[in-house]
CSV table of N, CA and C and ligand atoms in Angstrom, one decimal:
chain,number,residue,atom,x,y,z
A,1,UNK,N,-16.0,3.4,-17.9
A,1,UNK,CA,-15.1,4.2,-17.1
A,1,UNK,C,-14.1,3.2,-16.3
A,2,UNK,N,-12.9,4.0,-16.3
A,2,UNK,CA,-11.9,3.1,-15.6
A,2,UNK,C,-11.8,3.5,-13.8
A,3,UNK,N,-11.7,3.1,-12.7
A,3,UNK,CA,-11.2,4.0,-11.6
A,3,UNK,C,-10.0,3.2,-10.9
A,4,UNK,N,-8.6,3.4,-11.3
A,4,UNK,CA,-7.8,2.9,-10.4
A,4,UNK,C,-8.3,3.0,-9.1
A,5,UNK,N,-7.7,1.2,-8.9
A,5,UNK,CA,-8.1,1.1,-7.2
A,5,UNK,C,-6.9,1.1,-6.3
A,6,UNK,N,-6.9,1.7,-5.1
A,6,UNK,CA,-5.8,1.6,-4.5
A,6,UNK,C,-6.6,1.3,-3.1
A,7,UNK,N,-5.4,1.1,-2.1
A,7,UNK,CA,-6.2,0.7,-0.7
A,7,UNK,C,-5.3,1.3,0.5
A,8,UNK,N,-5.2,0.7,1.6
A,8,UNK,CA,-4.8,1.1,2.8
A,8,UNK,C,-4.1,0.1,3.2
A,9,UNK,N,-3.7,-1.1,2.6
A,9,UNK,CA,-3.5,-2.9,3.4
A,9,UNK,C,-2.1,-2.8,2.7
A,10,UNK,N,-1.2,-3.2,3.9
A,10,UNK,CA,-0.1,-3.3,3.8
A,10,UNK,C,0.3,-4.2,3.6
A,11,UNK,N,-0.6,-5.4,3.6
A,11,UNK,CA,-0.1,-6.9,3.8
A,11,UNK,C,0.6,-7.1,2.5
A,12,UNK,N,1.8,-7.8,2.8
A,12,UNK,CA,2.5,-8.3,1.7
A,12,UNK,C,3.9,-7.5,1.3
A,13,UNK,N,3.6,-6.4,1.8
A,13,UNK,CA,4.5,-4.9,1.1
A,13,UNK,C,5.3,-4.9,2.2
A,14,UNK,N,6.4,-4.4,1.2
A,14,UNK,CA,7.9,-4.0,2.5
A,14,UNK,C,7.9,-3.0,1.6
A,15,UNK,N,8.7,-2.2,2.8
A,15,UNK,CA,8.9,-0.9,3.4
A,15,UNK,C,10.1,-0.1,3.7
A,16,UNK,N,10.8,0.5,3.1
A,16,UNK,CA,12.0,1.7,4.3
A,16,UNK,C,11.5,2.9,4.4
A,17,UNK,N,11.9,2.6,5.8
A,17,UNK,CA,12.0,4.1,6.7
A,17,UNK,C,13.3,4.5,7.0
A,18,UNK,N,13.4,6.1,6.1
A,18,UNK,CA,14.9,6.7,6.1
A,18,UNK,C,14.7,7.8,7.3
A,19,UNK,N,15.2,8.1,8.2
A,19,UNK,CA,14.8,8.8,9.6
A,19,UNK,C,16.4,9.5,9.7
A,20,UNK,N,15.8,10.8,10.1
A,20,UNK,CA,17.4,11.6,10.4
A,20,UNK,C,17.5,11.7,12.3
A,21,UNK,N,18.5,11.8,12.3
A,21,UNK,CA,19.0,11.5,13.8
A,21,UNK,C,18.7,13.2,14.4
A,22,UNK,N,19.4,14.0,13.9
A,22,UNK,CA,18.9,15.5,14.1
A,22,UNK,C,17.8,16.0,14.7
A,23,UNK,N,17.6,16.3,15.8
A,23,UNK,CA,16.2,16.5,16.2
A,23,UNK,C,15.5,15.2,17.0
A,24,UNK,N,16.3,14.6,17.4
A,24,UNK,CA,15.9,13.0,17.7
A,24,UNK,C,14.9,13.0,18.4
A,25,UNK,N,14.4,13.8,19.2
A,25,UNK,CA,13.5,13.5,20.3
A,25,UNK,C,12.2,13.5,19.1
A,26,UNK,N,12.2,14.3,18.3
A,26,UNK,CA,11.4,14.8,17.6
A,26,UNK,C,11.1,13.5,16.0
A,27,UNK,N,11.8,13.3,15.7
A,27,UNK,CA,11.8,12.1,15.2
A,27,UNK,C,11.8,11.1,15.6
A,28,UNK,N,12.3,10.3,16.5
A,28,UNK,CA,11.9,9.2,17.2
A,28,UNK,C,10.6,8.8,17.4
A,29,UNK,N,9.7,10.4,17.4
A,29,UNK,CA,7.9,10.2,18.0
A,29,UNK,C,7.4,9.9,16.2
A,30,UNK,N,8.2,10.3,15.4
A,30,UNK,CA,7.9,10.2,13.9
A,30,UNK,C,8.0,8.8,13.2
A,31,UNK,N,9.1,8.4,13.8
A,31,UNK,CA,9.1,6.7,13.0
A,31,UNK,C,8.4,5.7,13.7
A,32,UNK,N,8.4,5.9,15.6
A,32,UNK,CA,7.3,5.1,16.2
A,32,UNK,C,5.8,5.0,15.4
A,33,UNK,N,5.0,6.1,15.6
A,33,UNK,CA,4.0,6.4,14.7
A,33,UNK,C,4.1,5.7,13.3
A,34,UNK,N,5.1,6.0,12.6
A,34,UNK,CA,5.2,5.3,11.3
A,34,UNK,C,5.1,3.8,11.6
A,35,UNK,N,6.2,3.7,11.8
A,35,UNK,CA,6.0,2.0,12.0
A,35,UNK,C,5.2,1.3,12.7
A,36,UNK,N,4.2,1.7,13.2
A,36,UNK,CA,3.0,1.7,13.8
A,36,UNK,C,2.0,1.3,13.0
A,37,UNK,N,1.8,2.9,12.2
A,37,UNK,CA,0.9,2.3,11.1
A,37,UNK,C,1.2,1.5,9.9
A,38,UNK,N,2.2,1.4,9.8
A,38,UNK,CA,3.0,0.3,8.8
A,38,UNK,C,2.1,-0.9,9.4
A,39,UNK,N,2.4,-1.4,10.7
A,39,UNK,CA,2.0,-2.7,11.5
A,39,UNK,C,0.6,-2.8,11.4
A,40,UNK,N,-0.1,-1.7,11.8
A,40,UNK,CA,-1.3,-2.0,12.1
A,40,UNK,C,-2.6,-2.2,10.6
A,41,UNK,N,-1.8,-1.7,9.9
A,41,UNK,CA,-2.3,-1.8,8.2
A,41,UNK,C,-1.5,-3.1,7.7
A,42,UNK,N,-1.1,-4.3,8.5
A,42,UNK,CA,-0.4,-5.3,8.4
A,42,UNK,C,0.6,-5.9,7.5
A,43,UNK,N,1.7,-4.5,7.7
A,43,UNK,CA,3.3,-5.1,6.9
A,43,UNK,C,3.5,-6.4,8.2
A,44,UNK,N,4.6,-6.7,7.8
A,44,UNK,CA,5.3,-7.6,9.1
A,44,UNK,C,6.5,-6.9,9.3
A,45,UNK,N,6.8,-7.2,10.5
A,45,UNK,CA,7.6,-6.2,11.3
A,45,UNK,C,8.9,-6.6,10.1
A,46,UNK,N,9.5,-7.8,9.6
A,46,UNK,CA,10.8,-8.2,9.1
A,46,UNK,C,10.5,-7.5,7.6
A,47,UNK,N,9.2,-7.1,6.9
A,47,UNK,CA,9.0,-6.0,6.1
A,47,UNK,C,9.2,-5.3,6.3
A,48,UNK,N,9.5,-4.5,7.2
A,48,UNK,CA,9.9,-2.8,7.5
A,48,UNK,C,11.3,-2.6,8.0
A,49,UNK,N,12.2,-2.0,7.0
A,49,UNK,CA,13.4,-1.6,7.4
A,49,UNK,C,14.0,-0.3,7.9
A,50,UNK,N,14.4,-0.3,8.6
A,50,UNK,CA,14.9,1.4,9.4
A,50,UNK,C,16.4,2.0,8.9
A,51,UNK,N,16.7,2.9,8.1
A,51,UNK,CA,18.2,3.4,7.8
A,51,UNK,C,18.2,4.7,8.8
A,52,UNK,N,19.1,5.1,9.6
A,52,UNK,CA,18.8,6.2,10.4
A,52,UNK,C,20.4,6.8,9.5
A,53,UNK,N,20.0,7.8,9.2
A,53,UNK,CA,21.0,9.3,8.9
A,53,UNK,C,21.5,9.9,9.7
A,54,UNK,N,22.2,11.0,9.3
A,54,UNK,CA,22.7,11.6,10.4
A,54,UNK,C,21.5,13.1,10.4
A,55,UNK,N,21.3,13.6,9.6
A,55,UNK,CA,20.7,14.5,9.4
A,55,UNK,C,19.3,15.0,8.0
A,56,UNK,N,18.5,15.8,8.3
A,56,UNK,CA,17.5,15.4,7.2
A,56,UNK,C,18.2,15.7,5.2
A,57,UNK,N,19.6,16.6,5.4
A,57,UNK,CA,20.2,16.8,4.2
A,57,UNK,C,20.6,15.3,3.4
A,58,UNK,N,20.5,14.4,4.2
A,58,UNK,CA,21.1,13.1,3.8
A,58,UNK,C,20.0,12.0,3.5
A,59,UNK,N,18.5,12.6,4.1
A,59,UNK,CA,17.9,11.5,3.7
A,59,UNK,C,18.1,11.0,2.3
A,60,UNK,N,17.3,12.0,0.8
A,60,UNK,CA,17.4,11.5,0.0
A,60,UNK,C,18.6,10.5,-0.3
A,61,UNK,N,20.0,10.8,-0.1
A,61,UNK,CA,21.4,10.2,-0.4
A,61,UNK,C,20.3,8.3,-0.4
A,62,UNK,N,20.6,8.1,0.7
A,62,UNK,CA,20.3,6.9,1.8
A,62,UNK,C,18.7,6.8,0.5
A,63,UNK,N,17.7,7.4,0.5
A,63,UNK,CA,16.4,7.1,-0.1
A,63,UNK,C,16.9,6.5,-2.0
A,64,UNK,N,17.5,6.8,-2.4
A,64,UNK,CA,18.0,7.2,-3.5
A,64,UNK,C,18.4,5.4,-3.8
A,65,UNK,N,19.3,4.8,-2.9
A,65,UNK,CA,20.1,3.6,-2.4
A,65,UNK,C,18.5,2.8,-2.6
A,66,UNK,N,18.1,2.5,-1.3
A,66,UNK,CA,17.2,1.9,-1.2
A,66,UNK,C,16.0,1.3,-2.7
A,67,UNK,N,15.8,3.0,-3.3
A,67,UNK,CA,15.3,2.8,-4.1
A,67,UNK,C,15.9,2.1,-5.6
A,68,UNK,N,16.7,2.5,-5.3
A,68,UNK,CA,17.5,1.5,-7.0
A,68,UNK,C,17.6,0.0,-6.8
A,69,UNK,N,17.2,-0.1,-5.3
A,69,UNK,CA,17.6,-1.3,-4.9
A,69,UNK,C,16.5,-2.4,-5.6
A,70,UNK,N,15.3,-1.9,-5.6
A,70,UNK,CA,13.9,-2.8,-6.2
A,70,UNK,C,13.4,-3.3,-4.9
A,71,UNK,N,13.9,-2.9,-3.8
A,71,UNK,CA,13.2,-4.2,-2.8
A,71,UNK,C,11.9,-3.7,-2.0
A,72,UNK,N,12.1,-2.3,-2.5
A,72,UNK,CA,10.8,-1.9,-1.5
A,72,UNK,C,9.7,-1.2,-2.0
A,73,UNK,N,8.2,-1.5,-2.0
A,73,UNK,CA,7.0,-0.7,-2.6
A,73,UNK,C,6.9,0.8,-2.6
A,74,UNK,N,7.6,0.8,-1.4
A,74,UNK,CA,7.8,2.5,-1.1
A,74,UNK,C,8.0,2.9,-0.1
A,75,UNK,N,8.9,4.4,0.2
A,75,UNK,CA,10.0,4.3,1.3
A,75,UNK,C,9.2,5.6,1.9
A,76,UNK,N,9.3,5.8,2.9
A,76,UNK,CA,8.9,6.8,4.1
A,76,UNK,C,10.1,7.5,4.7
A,77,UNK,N,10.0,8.8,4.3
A,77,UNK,CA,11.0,9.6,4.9
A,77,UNK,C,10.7,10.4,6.0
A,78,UNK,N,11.7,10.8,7.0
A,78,UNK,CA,11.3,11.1,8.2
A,78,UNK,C,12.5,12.0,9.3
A,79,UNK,N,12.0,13.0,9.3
A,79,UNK,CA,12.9,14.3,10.1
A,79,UNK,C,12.6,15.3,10.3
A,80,UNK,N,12.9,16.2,11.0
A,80,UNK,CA,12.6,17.4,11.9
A,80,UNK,C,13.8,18.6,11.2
A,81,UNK,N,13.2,19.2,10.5
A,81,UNK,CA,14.4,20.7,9.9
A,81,UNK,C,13.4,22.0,10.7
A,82,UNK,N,14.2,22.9,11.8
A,82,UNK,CA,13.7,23.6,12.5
A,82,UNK,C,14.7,24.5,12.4
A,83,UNK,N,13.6,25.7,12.0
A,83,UNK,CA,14.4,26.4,11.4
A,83,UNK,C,15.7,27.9,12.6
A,84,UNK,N,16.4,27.9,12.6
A,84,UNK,CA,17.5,28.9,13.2
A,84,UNK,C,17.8,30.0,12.6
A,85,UNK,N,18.6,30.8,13.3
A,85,UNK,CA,19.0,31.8,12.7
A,85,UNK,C,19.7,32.2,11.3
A,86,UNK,N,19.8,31.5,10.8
A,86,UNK,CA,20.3,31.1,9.9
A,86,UNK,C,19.8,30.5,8.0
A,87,UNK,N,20.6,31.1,7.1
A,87,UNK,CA,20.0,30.1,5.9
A,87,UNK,C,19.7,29.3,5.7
A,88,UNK,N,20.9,28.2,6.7
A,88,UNK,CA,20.8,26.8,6.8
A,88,UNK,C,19.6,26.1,7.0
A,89,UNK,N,18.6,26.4,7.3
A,89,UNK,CA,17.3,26.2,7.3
A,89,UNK,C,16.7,25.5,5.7
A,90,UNK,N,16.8,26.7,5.1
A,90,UNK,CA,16.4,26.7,3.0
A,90,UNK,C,16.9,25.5,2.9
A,91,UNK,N,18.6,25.9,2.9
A,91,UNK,CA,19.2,25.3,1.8
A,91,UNK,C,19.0,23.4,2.2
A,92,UNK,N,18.6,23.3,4.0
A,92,UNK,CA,18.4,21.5,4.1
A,92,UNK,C,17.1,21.4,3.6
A,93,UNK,N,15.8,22.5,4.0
A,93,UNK,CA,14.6,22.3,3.4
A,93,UNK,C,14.6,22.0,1.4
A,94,UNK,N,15.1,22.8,1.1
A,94,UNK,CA,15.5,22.2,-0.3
A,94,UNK,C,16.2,21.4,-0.6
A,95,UNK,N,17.1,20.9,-0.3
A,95,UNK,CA,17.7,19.6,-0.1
A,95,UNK,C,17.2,18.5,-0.1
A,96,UNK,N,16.4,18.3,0.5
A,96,UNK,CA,15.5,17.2,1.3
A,96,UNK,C,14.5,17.2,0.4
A,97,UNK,N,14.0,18.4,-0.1
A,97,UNK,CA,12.4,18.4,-0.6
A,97,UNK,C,12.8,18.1,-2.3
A,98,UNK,N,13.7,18.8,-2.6
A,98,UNK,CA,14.3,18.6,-3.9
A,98,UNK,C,14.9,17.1,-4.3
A,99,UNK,N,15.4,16.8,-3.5
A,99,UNK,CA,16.3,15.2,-3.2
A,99,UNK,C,14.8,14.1,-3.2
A,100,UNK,N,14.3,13.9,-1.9
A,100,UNK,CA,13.4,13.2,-2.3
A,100,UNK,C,12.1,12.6,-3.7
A,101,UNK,N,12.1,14.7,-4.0
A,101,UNK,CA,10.9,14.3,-5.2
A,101,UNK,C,11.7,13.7,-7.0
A,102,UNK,N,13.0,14.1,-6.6
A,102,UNK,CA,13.7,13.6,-7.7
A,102,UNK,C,13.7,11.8,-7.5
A,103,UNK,N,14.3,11.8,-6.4
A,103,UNK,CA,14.3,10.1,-6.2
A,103,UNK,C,13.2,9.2,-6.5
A,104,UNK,N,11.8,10.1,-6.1
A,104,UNK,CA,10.3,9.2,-6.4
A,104,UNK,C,10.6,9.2,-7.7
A,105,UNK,N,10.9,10.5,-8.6
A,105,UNK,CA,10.4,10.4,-9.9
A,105,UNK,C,11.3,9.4,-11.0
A,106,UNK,N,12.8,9.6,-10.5
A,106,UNK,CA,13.8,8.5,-11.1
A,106,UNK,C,13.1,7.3,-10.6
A,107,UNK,N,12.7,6.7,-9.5
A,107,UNK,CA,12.7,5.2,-9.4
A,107,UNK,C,11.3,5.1,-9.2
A,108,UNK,N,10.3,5.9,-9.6
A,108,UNK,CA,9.1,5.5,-9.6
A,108,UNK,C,9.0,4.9,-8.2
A,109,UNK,N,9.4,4.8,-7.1
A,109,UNK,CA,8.9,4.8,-6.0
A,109,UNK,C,8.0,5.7,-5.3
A,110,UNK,N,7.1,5.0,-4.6
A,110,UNK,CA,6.4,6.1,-4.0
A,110,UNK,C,7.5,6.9,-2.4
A,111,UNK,N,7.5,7.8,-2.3
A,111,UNK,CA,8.1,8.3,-1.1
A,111,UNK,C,6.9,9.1,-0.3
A,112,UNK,N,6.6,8.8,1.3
A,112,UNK,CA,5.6,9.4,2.1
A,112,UNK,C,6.9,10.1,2.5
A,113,UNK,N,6.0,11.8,2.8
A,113,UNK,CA,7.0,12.4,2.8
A,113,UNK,C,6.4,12.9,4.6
A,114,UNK,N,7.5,12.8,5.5
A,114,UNK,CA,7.5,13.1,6.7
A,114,UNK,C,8.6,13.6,7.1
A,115,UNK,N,8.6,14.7,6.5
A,115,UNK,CA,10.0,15.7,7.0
A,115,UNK,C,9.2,16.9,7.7
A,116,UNK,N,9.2,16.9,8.8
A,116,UNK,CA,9.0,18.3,9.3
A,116,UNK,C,9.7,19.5,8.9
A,117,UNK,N,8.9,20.3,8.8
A,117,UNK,CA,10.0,22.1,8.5
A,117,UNK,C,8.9,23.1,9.5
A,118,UNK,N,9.6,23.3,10.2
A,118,UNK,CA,8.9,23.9,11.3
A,118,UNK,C,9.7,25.7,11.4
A,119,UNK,N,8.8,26.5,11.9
A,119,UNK,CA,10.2,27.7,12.4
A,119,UNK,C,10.3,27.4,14.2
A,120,UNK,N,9.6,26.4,14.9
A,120,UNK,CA,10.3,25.9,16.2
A,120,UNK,C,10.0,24.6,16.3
A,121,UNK,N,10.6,24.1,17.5
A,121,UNK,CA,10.0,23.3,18.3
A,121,UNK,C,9.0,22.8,18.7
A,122,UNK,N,8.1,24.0,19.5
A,122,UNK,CA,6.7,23.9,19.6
A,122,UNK,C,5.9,23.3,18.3
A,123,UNK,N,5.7,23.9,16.8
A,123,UNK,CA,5.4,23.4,15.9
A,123,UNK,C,5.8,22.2,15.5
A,124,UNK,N,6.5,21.5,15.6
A,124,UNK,CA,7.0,20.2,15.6
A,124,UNK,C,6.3,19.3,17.4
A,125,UNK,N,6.5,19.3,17.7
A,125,UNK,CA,5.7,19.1,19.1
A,125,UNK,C,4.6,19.0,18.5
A,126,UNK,N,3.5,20.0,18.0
A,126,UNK,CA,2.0,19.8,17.3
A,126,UNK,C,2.1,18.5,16.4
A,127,UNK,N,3.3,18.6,15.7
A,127,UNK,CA,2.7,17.9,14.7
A,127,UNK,C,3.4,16.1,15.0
A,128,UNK,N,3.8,15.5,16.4
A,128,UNK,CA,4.5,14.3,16.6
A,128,UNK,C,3.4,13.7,17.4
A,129,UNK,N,2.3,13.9,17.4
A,129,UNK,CA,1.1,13.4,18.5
A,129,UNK,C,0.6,14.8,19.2
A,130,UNK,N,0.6,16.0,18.9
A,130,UNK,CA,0.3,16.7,19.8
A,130,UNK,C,-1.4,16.8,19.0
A,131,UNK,N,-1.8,18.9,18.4
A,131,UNK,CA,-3.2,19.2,18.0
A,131,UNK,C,-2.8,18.9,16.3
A,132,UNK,N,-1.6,18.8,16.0
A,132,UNK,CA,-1.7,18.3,14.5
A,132,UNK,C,-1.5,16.9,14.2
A,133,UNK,N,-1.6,16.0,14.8
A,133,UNK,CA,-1.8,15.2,14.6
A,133,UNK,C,-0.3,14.3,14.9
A,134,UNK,N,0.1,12.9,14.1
A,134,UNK,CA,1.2,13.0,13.9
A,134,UNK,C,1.5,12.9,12.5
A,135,UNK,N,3.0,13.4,11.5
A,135,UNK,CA,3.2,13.4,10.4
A,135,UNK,C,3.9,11.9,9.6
A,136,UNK,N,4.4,11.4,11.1
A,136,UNK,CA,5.0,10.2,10.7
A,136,UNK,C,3.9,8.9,10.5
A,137,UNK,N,2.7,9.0,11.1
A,137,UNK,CA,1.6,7.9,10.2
A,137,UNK,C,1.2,8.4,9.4
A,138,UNK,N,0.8,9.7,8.7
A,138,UNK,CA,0.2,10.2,8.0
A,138,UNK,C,1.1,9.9,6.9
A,139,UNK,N,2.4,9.9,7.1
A,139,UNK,CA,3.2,9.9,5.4
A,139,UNK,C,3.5,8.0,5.6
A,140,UNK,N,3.5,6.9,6.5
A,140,UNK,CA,2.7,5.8,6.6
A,140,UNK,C,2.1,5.5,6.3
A,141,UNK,N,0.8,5.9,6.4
A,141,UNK,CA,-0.7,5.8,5.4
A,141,UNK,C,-0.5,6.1,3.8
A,142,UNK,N,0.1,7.4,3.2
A,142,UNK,CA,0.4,7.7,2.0
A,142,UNK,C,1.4,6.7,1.3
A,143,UNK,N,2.3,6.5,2.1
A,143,UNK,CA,3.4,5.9,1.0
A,143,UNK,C,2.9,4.1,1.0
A,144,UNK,N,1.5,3.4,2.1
A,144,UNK,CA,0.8,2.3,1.6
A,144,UNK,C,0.0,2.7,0.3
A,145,UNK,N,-0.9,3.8,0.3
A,145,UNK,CA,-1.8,3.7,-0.5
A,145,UNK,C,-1.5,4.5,-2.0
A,146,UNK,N,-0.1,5.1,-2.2
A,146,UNK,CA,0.6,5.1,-3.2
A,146,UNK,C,1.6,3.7,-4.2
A,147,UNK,N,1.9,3.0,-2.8
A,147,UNK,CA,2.4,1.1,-2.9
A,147,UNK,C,1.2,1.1,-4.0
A,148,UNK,N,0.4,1.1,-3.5
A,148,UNK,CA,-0.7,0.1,-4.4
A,148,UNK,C,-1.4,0.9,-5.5
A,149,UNK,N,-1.0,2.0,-5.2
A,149,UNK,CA,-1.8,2.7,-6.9
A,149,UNK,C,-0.9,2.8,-7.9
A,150,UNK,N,0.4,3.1,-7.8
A,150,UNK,CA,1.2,3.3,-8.7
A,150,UNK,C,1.5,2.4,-9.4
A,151,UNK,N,1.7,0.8,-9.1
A,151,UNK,CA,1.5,-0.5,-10.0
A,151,UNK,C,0.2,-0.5,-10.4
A,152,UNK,N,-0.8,-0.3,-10.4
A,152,UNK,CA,-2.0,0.0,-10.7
A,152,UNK,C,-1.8,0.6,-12.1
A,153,UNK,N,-1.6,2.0,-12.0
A,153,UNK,CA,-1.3,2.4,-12.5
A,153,UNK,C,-1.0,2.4,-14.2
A,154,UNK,N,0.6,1.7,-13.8
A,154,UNK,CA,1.6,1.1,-15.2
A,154,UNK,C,1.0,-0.1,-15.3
A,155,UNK,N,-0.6,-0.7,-14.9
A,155,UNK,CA,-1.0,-1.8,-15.6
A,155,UNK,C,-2.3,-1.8,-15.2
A,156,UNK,N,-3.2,-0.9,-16.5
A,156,UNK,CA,-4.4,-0.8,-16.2
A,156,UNK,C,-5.6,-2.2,-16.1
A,157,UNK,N,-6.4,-1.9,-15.6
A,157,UNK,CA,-7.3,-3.1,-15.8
A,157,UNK,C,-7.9,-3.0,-17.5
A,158,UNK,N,-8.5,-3.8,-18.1
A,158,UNK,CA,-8.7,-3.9,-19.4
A,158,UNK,C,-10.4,-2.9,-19.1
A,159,UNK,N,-10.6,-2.0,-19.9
A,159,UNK,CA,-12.2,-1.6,-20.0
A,159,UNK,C,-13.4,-3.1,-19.8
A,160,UNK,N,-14.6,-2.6,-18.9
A,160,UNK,CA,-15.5,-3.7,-19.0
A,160,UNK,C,-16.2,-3.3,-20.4
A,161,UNK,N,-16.2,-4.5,-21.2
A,161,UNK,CA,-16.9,-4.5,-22.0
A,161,UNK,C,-18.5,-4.8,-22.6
A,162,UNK,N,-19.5,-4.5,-23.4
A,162,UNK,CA,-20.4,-4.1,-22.3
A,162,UNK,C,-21.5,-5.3,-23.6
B,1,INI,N1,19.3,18.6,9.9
B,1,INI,C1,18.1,18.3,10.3
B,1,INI,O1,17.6,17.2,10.1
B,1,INI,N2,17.3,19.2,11.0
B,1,INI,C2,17.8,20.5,11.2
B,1,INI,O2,17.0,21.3,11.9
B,1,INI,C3,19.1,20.9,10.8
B,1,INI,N3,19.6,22.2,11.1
B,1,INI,O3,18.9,23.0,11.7
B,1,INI,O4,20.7,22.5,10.8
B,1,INI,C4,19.9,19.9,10.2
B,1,INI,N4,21.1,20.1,9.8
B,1,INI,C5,22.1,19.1,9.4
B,1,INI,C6,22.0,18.7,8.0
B,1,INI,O5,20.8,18.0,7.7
B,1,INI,C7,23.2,17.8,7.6
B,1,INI,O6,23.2,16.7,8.4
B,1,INI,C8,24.5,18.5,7.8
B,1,INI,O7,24.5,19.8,7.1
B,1,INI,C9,25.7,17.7,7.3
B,1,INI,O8,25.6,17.3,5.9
């Protein structure tokens, strides 16, 4: 039996963090966290790069860049879409969600996905350090331990032979 190994250790691995400016208070607490646990899973700080957007409709654009680029194990996305009176809600939540999962699958990068979609504030609030935790280490932790499995992966270990 084979079991791909993957891990939690950052060391070695660089990183982008694509972060939308929209909601800033709210994101701000999202990429701290991130790059937190980026650090404390030991990237180096000059491995971790920050692109700030203007809004979360733009991450992919900006993720997309990065990714063709080769330079990074895997990119962390990060924003707050809250939703209003309005459609405009959907059409950035599918934007972003659609945009991103196409960009992992074109460039085989892993993307942690830390886009909030909230219907307020409050629920965004829960989820930046409040009772849900925060979303921006959590997709931190994911896009290390995708780093290391997905090269795994496209090069299996040989069967032990017995
Ligand atoms: N962008 C967000 O990141 N969050 C939102 O809640 C949001 N709302 O509510 O409109 C939002 N809109 C801007 C959008 O992402 C684009 O920046 C804009 O449409 C320009 O392309």
């Amino acid at each position: 039996m084979i079991v791909y190994e993957t891990s939690e250790d950052a060391r070695g691995l660089s990183f982008a963090v694509v972060v939308s400016r929209f909601n800033h208070l709210i994101s701000a607490k999202l990429l701290d966290a991130a790059v937190a646990e980026l650090g404390e899973r030991g990237a180096s700080s000059d491995d971790i790069h920050v692109a700030w957007v203007p809004g979360a409709f733009e991450i992919p654009q900006a993720a997309r860049v990065l990714a063709a680029s080769g330079r990074y194990a895997a990119i962390v996305a990060l924003g707050a879409v809250i939703r209003g009176g309005t459609p405009h809600f959907d059409y950035v939540c599918r934007g972003v969600t659609d945009g991103l999962r196409e960009v992992m699958h074109d460039h085989r990068v892993p993307i942690g996905f830390g886009v909030l979609t909230t219907d307020d504030v409050e629920q965004a609030l829960a989820r930046v350090g409040g009772d849900a935790g925060n979303k921006g280490q959590e997709a931190a932790r994911v896009a290390i331990e995708m780093a290391r499995l997905i090269p795994a992966l496209a090069d299996p270990p040989a069967a032990e032979s017995k």
